[in-house]
Structure formats: C-alpha cells, structure tokens
Short mmCIF file of C-alpha atoms in Angstrom, two decimals:
data_model
loop_
_atom_site.label_atom_id
_atom_site.label_comp_id
_atom_site.label_asym_id
_atom_site.label_seq_id
_atom_site.Cartn_x
_atom_site.Cartn_y
_atom_site.Cartn_z
CA UNK F 1 0.02 0.26 -0.29
CA UNK F 2 1.24 3.28 -0.64
CA UNK F 3 1.53 6.27 1.48
CA UNK F 4 -0.49 10.07 0.88
CA UNK F 5 2.11 12.98 1.94
CA UNK F 6 -0.57 15.11 2.63
CA UNK F 7 1.71 18.01 2.85
CA UNK F 8 2.30 18.30 -0.92
CA UNK F 9 -1.58 18.72 -1.50
CA UNK F 10 -1.95 21.22 -5.86
CA UNK F 11 -5.73 21.50 -6.68
CA UNK F 12 -6.97 22.89 -9.30
CA UNK F 13 -10.75 24.59 -10.62
CA UNK F 14 -12.56 23.88 -12.96
CA UNK F 15 -15.32 25.94 -14.41
CA UNK F 16 -18.51 25.68 -16.97
CA UNK F 17 -21.07 25.10 -15.65
CA UNK F 18 -23.48 27.81 -14.58
CA UNK F 19 -25.08 26.26 -11.90
CA UNK F 20 -24.23 24.65 -9.06
CA UNK F 21 -22.27 21.25 -9.33
CA UNK F 22 -24.21 18.08 -7.92
CA UNK F 23 -22.48 14.78 -8.93
CA UNK F 24 -19.21 14.19 -9.65
CA UNK F 25 -17.58 11.23 -11.41
CA UNK F 26 -14.49 9.51 -12.36
CA UNK F 27 -14.75 6.76 -15.78
CA UNK F 28 -13.49 3.69 -14.79
CA UNK F 29 -9.81 4.20 -16.44
CA UNK F 30 -9.79 7.29 -13.89
CA UNK F 31 -9.02 9.78 -17.59
CA UNK F 32 -12.33 11.42 -17.09
CA UNK F 33 -15.04 13.24 -15.50
CA UNK F 34 -18.05 14.18 -15.54
CA UNK F 35 -20.08 16.99 -13.46
CA UNK F 36 -23.96 16.78 -13.11
CA UNK F 37 -26.04 20.65 -12.66
CA UNK F 38 -28.87 22.60 -11.33
CA UNK F 39 -27.72 23.94 -14.75
CA UNK F 40 -29.99 20.95 -17.27
CA UNK F 41 -26.45 19.77 -18.36
CA UNK F 42 -23.86 16.87 -17.66
CA UNK F 43 -19.90 17.75 -19.22
CA UNK F 44 -17.79 15.53 -19.77
CA UNK F 45 -13.70 16.29 -18.37
CA UNK F 46 -10.63 15.14 -19.93
CA UNK F 47 -8.47 15.54 -16.76
CA UNK F 48 -4.85 15.33 -16.83
CA UNK F 49 -2.65 16.15 -14.27
CA UNK F 50 0.23 17.18 -15.36
CA UNK F 51 -1.85 19.06 -17.84
CA UNK F 52 -1.78 22.81 -16.55
CA UNK F 53 -3.47 24.67 -20.23
CA UNK F 54 -6.88 24.91 -20.98
CA UNK F 55 -9.07 21.96 -20.18
CA UNK F 56 -11.04 20.16 -22.87
CA UNK F 57 -14.68 19.42 -22.09
CA UNK F 58 -17.74 18.58 -23.54
CA UNK F 59 -21.42 19.33 -22.53
CA UNK F 60 -24.33 16.78 -22.90
CA UNK F 61 -27.93 18.33 -23.49
CA UNK F 62 -30.95 17.74 -23.69
CA UNK F 63 -32.52 17.25 -20.23
CA UNK F 64 -34.83 19.80 -18.56
CA UNK F 65 -34.32 19.58 -15.51
CA UNK F 66 -31.60 19.40 -13.31
CA UNK F 67 -28.70 16.35 -13.15
CA UNK F 68 -28.42 14.82 -9.37
CA UNK F 69 -26.23 12.34 -10.38
CA UNK F 70 -24.23 10.60 -12.83
CA UNK F 71 -22.45 7.27 -13.31
CA UNK F 72 -19.79 5.79 -15.92
CA UNK F 73 -20.26 1.94 -17.26
CA UNK F 74 -17.45 -0.26 -14.91
CA UNK F 75 -17.03 -1.71 -17.71
CA UNK F 76 -16.64 0.87 -20.67
CA UNK F 77 -14.91 4.26 -20.02
CA UNK F 78 -16.75 6.61 -22.55
CA UNK F 79 -20.41 5.07 -21.28
CA UNK F 80 -21.92 7.53 -18.76
CA UNK F 81 -25.89 7.33 -17.27
CA UNK F 82 -27.75 10.29 -15.76
CA UNK F 83 -30.29 10.10 -13.70
CA UNK F 84 -32.87 13.75 -14.05
CA UNK F 85 -35.75 15.69 -12.63
CA UNK F 86 -37.17 15.26 -15.71
CA UNK F 87 -38.17 11.75 -15.03
CA UNK F 88 -35.58 10.70 -17.97
CA UNK F 89 -32.28 8.38 -17.28
CA UNK F 90 -30.24 8.72 -20.34
CA UNK F 91 -26.77 7.04 -21.96
CA UNK F 92 -24.07 9.24 -23.13
CA UNK F 93 -21.36 8.31 -25.84
CA UNK F 94 -18.46 10.51 -23.43
CA UNK F 95 -16.68 10.78 -27.19
CA UNK F 96 -19.17 12.64 -29.56
CA UNK F 97 -21.35 14.24 -26.00
CA UNK F 98 -24.86 12.08 -28.21
CA UNK F 99 -26.90 10.46 -25.99
CA UNK F 100 -27.53 7.18 -27.10
CA UNK F 101 -30.78 6.14 -24.98
CA UNK F 102 -33.48 7.52 -22.72
CA UNK F 103 -35.29 6.06 -20.49
CA UNK F 104 -38.72 7.40 -19.15
CA UNK F 105 -39.37 6.69 -15.69
CA UNK F 106 -42.32 7.68 -13.25
CA UNK F 107 -40.54 10.26 -11.06
CA UNK F 108 -37.61 12.47 -10.41
CA UNK F 109 -34.70 10.52 -10.39
CA UNK F 110 -32.60 11.63 -7.90
CA UNK F 111 -30.02 8.28 -7.03
CA UNK F 112 -28.54 6.40 -10.13
CA UNK F 113 -25.66 3.39 -9.90
CA UNK F 114 -24.49 0.57 -12.32
CA UNK F 115 -23.96 -2.76 -11.10
CA UNK F 116 -19.98 -3.91 -11.51
CA UNK F 117 -20.46 -5.97 -14.87
CA UNK F 118 -22.28 -3.01 -16.59
CA UNK F 119 -25.37 -5.13 -17.19
CA UNK F 120 -28.16 -3.15 -14.93
CA UNK F 121 -28.49 -0.14 -13.16
CA UNK F 122 -30.60 1.15 -10.77
CA UNK F 123 -32.48 4.77 -10.41
CA UNK F 124 -34.03 5.59 -7.44
CA UNK F 125 -36.39 8.83 -7.27
CA UNK F 126 -38.47 10.75 -5.35
CA UNK F 127 -40.92 8.77 -4.21
CA UNK F 128 -38.81 6.25 -3.28
CA UNK F 129 -39.25 3.52 -5.66
CA UNK F 130 -36.73 1.67 -7.14
CA UNK F 131 -36.00 0.93 -10.90
CA UNK F 132 -33.51 -1.70 -12.40
CA UNK F 133 -32.93 -1.07 -16.20
CA UNK F 134 -31.35 -3.33 -18.82
CA UNK F 135 -28.44 -1.29 -20.26
CA UNK F 136 -28.69 -3.63 -23.51
CA UNK F 137 -32.62 -2.79 -23.60
CA UNK F 138 -32.85 0.12 -21.91
CA UNK F 139 -35.63 -1.18 -20.54
CA UNK F 140 -36.79 -1.69 -16.64
CA UNK F 141 -37.02 -4.98 -15.18
CA UNK F 142 -38.05 -4.04 -11.74
CA UNK F 143 -39.74 -1.70 -10.45
CA UNK F 144 -40.53 -1.50 -6.69
CA UNK F 145 -42.17 0.93 -4.45
CA UNK F 146 -41.07 1.39 -0.79
CA UNK F 147 -43.16 2.59 2.02
CA UNK F 148 -39.82 4.47 3.74
CA UNK F 149 -37.51 7.17 2.38
CA UNK F 150 -34.90 5.64 0.26
CA UNK F 151 -31.91 7.52 -0.06
CA UNK F 152 -28.43 6.16 -1.90
CA UNK F 153 -28.73 2.72 -3.17
CA UNK F 154 -25.33 0.48 -4.02
CA UNK F 155 -24.77 -3.19 -5.21
CA UNK F 156 -21.71 -5.23 -3.51
CA UNK F 157 -18.71 -5.90 -5.67
CA UNK F 158 -20.08 -9.11 -6.57
CA UNK F 159 -22.98 -7.92 -7.96
CA UNK F 160 -25.27 -10.10 -5.68
CA UNK F 161 -25.95 -7.47 -3.39
CA UNK F 162 -28.11 -4.49 -2.91
CA UNK F 163 -28.18 -1.43 -0.33
CA UNK F 164 -30.34 1.12 0.13
CA UNK F 165 -29.77 3.31 2.85
CA UNK F 166 -32.98 5.18 4.40
CA UNK F 167 -34.68 7.82 6.20
CA UNK F 168 -34.77 5.22 9.29
CA UNK F 169 -31.15 5.19 9.79
CA UNK F 170 -31.40 1.91 8.81
CA UNK F 171 -29.73 -0.21 6.01
CA UNK F 172 -31.94 -2.42 3.91
CA UNK F 173 -30.18 -5.80 2.07
CA UNK F 174 -31.13 -7.30 -0.56
CA UNK F 175 -30.11 -10.73 -2.53
CA UNK F 176 -29.75 -10.01 -6.00
CA UNK F 177 -31.74 -10.26 -8.70
CA UNK F 178 -34.82 -11.89 -7.09
CA UNK F 179 -34.89 -8.61 -4.56
CA UNK F 180 -35.70 -10.02 -1.25
CA UNK F 181 -34.73 -9.21 2.62
CA UNK F 182 -31.53 -10.64 4.07
CA UNK F 183 -30.96 -8.12 6.85
CA UNK F 184 -32.00 -4.63 8.24
CA UNK F 185 -28.86 -3.17 9.43
CA UNK F 186 -29.20 -0.56 12.31
CA UNK F 187 -27.11 1.69 11.40
CA UNK F 188 -27.18 4.88 12.65
CA UNK F 189 -29.72 6.70 14.96
CA UNK F 190 -30.97 9.72 12.43
CA UNK F 191 -31.35 9.08 8.34
CA UNK F 192 -28.41 7.16 6.55
CA UNK F 193 -27.50 9.36 3.48
CA UNK F 194 -25.31 7.92 1.23
CA UNK F 195 -23.26 4.77 1.23
CA UNK F 196 -20.01 3.66 -0.47
CA UNK F 197 -18.51 0.56 -1.54
CA UNK F 198 -14.89 -0.38 -0.39
CA UNK F 199 -12.97 -0.83 -3.45
CA UNK F 200 -11.47 -4.01 -2.32
CA UNK F 201 -14.85 -5.41 -1.26
CA UNK F 202 -14.78 -5.83 2.27
CA UNK F 203 -16.17 -2.75 4.07
CA UNK F 204 -19.39 -0.47 2.99
CA UNK F 205 -19.75 2.83 4.11
CA UNK F 206 -22.33 4.73 5.65
CA UNK F 207 -22.79 8.47 6.01
CA UNK F 208 -25.70 9.79 8.43
CA UNK F 209 -27.48 12.87 9.21
CA UNK F 210 -26.36 11.98 12.84
CA UNK F 211 -22.71 13.97 11.23
CA UNK F 212 -20.70 10.25 11.67
CA UNK F 213 -19.66 7.81 9.48
CA UNK F 214 -19.97 4.08 10.26
CA UNK F 215 -18.09 1.22 8.48
CA UNK F 216 -19.44 -2.02 7.89
CA UNK F 217 -17.60 -5.85 7.60
CA UNK F 218 -19.94 -6.85 4.60
CA UNK F 219 -19.10 -10.26 5.41
CA UNK F 220 -20.32 -10.29 9.18
CA UNK F 221 -22.04 -7.27 8.56
CA UNK F 222 -20.80 -6.00 11.71
CA UNK F 223 -20.04 -2.30 13.08
CA UNK F 224 -15.74 -2.21 12.78
CA UNK F 225 -16.01 1.49 13.58
CA UNK F 226 -16.80 5.37 13.06
CA UNK F 227 -15.02 8.10 11.94
CA UNK F 228 -16.12 11.08 13.93
CA UNK F 229 -14.86 13.99 12.77
CA UNK F 230 -17.60 16.30 10.75
CA UNK F 231 -20.46 18.18 13.01
CA UNK F 232 -22.96 18.15 9.74
CA UNK F 233 -24.75 15.95 8.43
CA UNK F 234 -22.84 13.37 6.12
CA UNK F 235 -23.58 14.34 2.29
CA UNK F 236 -21.36 12.15 0.65
CA UNK F 237 -18.46 9.46 0.96
CA UNK F 238 -15.58 7.73 -0.67
CA UNK F 239 -13.18 5.51 -0.76
CA UNK F 240 -9.87 6.06 -2.63
CA UNK F 241 -8.70 3.31 -5.06
CA UNK F 242 -6.55 1.20 -2.15
CA UNK F 243 -9.22 1.12 0.04
CA UNK F 244 -6.22 2.66 2.34
CA UNK F 245 -8.48 5.76 3.17
CA UNK F 246 -11.97 7.29 3.48
CA UNK F 247 -12.49 10.77 2.13
CA UNK F 248 -16.39 12.51 3.98
CA UNK F 249 -17.95 15.92 3.59
CA UNK F 250 -20.75 17.69 4.59
CA UNK F 251 -22.02 21.35 5.89
CA UNK F 252 -18.72 22.06 7.86
CA UNK F 253 -16.20 23.79 5.89
CA UNK F 254 -13.68 21.19 5.29
CA UNK F 255 -13.28 17.65 3.46
CA UNK F 256 -12.37 14.80 6.51
CA UNK F 257 -9.89 12.27 5.21
CA UNK F 258 -9.61 9.07 7.39
CA UNK F 259 -7.56 6.55 7.63
CA UNK F 260 -9.56 3.49 7.15
CA UNK F 261 -7.83 0.87 9.36
CA UNK F 262 -6.95 3.23 12.66
CA UNK F 263 -10.52 5.25 12.08
CA UNK F 264 -8.11 8.83 12.41
CA UNK F 265 -8.30 11.88 10.81
CA UNK F 266 -4.98 11.79 8.87
CA UNK F 267 -5.77 15.21 6.48
CA UNK F 268 -8.51 17.86 6.40
CA UNK F 269 -9.13 19.60 3.02
CA UNK F 270 -10.65 23.33 3.76
CA UNK F 271 -13.98 23.85 1.30
CA UNK F 272 -15.78 27.43 0.83
CA UNK F 273 -18.89 25.69 1.32
CA UNK F 274 -21.74 22.56 1.62
CA UNK F 275 -20.03 19.54 -0.43
CA UNK F 276 -22.47 17.72 -2.46
CA UNK F 277 -20.58 15.19 -3.87
CA UNK F 278 -16.77 13.29 -2.84
CA UNK F 279 -15.42 11.58 -5.50
CA UNK F 280 -11.92 9.44 -5.37
CA UNK F 281 -10.59 8.26 -8.68
CA UNK F 282 -10.08 5.11 -9.33
CA UNK F 283 -6.57 4.69 -10.22
CA UNK F 284 -4.67 7.69 -8.58
CA UNK F 285 -4.66 9.86 -5.40
CA UNK F 286 -7.52 12.33 -6.81
CA UNK F 287 -10.24 13.33 -5.27
CA UNK F 288 -12.85 15.25 -7.07
CA UNK F 289 -15.35 17.61 -4.89
CA UNK F 290 -18.03 19.66 -5.82
CA UNK F 291 -20.79 22.09 -3.07
CA UNK F 292 -23.12 24.26 -2.94
CA UNK F 293 -22.23 27.97 -3.66
CA UNK F 294 -21.58 29.89 -0.74
CA UNK F 295 -22.82 33.50 -2.58
CA UNK F 296 -25.35 33.67 -5.93
CA UNK F 297 -22.75 36.93 -7.18
CA UNK F 298 -19.93 35.01 -6.64
CA UNK F 299 -17.41 34.29 -9.72
CA UNK F 300 -17.24 30.81 -8.40
CA UNK F 301 -21.00 29.46 -9.42
CA UNK F 302 -20.70 26.19 -11.21
CA UNK F 303 -17.42 25.22 -9.77
CA UNK F 304 -15.79 22.08 -8.79
CA UNK F 305 -12.20 21.00 -7.58
CA UNK F 306 -9.87 18.13 -8.37
CA UNK F 307 -7.33 17.22 -5.79
CA UNK F 308 -3.95 15.52 -5.41
CA UNK F 309 -1.15 14.23 -3.14
CA UNK F 310 1.86 12.90 -4.14
CA UNK F 311 2.86 9.66 -2.52
CA UNK F 312 4.75 9.46 0.44
#
C-alpha cells in the first residue's frame, strides 16, 4: 500500500456550468471526470493532472431539469448514465456527447448506480421507487416502491447484494436479482444518506444525518468503527483506490480524510461551502469535489475542484 503525503496538496478548479454542480464521477480508467449540474447539463472533462493548459470538455445537453446524479459504465470508459428531475435516465457516449438511449420513468430521479459488471442500472426517485434497467435494451426489468425514505443505493462488488440507505437510520440489504430482503442493518440514530463500497470488497461505509460515518464488514454485517470528525449531516463519502482512506463531507467547511484501518483523521481540506459530492479517482490519489455556492453572486458558481496528493 502506498502512503499519501498530505503535505504536498495541489488543487485545480474547473468551471463550465452555469449553476451549482450536484455530482462528480470518474470513469473506470480515471481519465475522464463527469459533472452534473442544476443547469440541466452534464459535462465530460479530460483530466490530465500534469497539464496546466485549458481543459477540453464536452457538454451533454438534452435534460430539461437538474442533473442530480450520474455514473459511468464500470466496464466501458466512454459510456455514462445520467439521472434527472425530468423523469428520464439517459445513456451518453462521452466521445461524441450524443445521447444513445433514453428511458422515461415515473418520478423525479435523484439516485443512479451501475451494477459492477455493467449489465444493469438502478435508479431511485423522490417517491422512494426503485427501478432496475437492463442496459442493453434500456428497459425497466424491476420496479419496487418502498414505504420508507430511500436515499443512496449500491451493489456490492460481486453484484449479488443490493443496499439501500434509508431515512430510518437503517441499511436494507436485498439479495440480487430477486430483491428479497436479506437483512436490516440498524446503522445510525438518524437517517442514512450515503453509502460507499470499499474497492477491495471488504467493507461498506455509511454516512448519516447524525454526522457520523460508520464502517461495516460486508461478510459479517458488523460495524467495525466510526469516523467522528464531521459535525453536520454527512452528504457524501468515497474510498480511495487502495481502500486505505475514506473522504467524507457535509456542511462542515472541510472535507475529512481518514485512515480506514485506524479510524483516525489524517487530513482536512478546507472548503468554502457545503459539499454535495466527493469522489476519489479509481487509479490514483486525486479527489474530485463539488459543493454549494456560498454566494449566488460570486464568480465560483458552477465550479468543482480536483485535489491531488503525492505519494510519501
């Protein structure tokens, strides 16, 4: 495992959206970053950490409401899916910026995730309804409405378990593809907002309205430790590519980076506003983050940042 030197932090700002950025996500090679915004567009950025020139970006246009979340095909570095409040899910080719598939669903979509083998996409909407799409036909193969608040959703690495974080402070674990309930994990004393799966498949982490991040052993479904640095509801969490570090963010004016094994906070990145999305690059220690804008009249509306760390 390589250690990170947190002393040598370098950062870069990317600006292209007209309104705040809700979601950032890396493709499977870590060479492109996508951003989704309230301005109804997504953008694809070619990220070369060593280049200081102007960055090429492609605009994905067509949604008629906020693009709240997006996710890349885990097996194809140029295919990306977007979920919008306009009730559609769209699949795009990141090379051309063209929409190749579109599905009309029944509600305002706020969550989207790919199955690790790239065959299915799960979408959650504001009415706590889950839709599973077959990627080839881009048709719904499962629909399920829940009688509790469903927040973020995720598959495990093997693709045989599906997780829902809920407003009741639980994580519901379903078997896949049957979607039968396997276990209810009582994780927090307040709503669970976000979930991340460790890239080595050992753990899942949950961020909650109680300001804690909990780490769970995936095979035992037991809580291993909690991360306690944040003081506001945790909005977004991400493991780095080695599974050694976890980043978490909220309305606190910093992003916390903690060591997964010790639970200790190792670095804090100051930020100007509440964060909506943090995501580590899948190949190297680059952390992308996007947040609210402190002031609507400032020039930093529609900006996101990437922080790079050197190896120690």
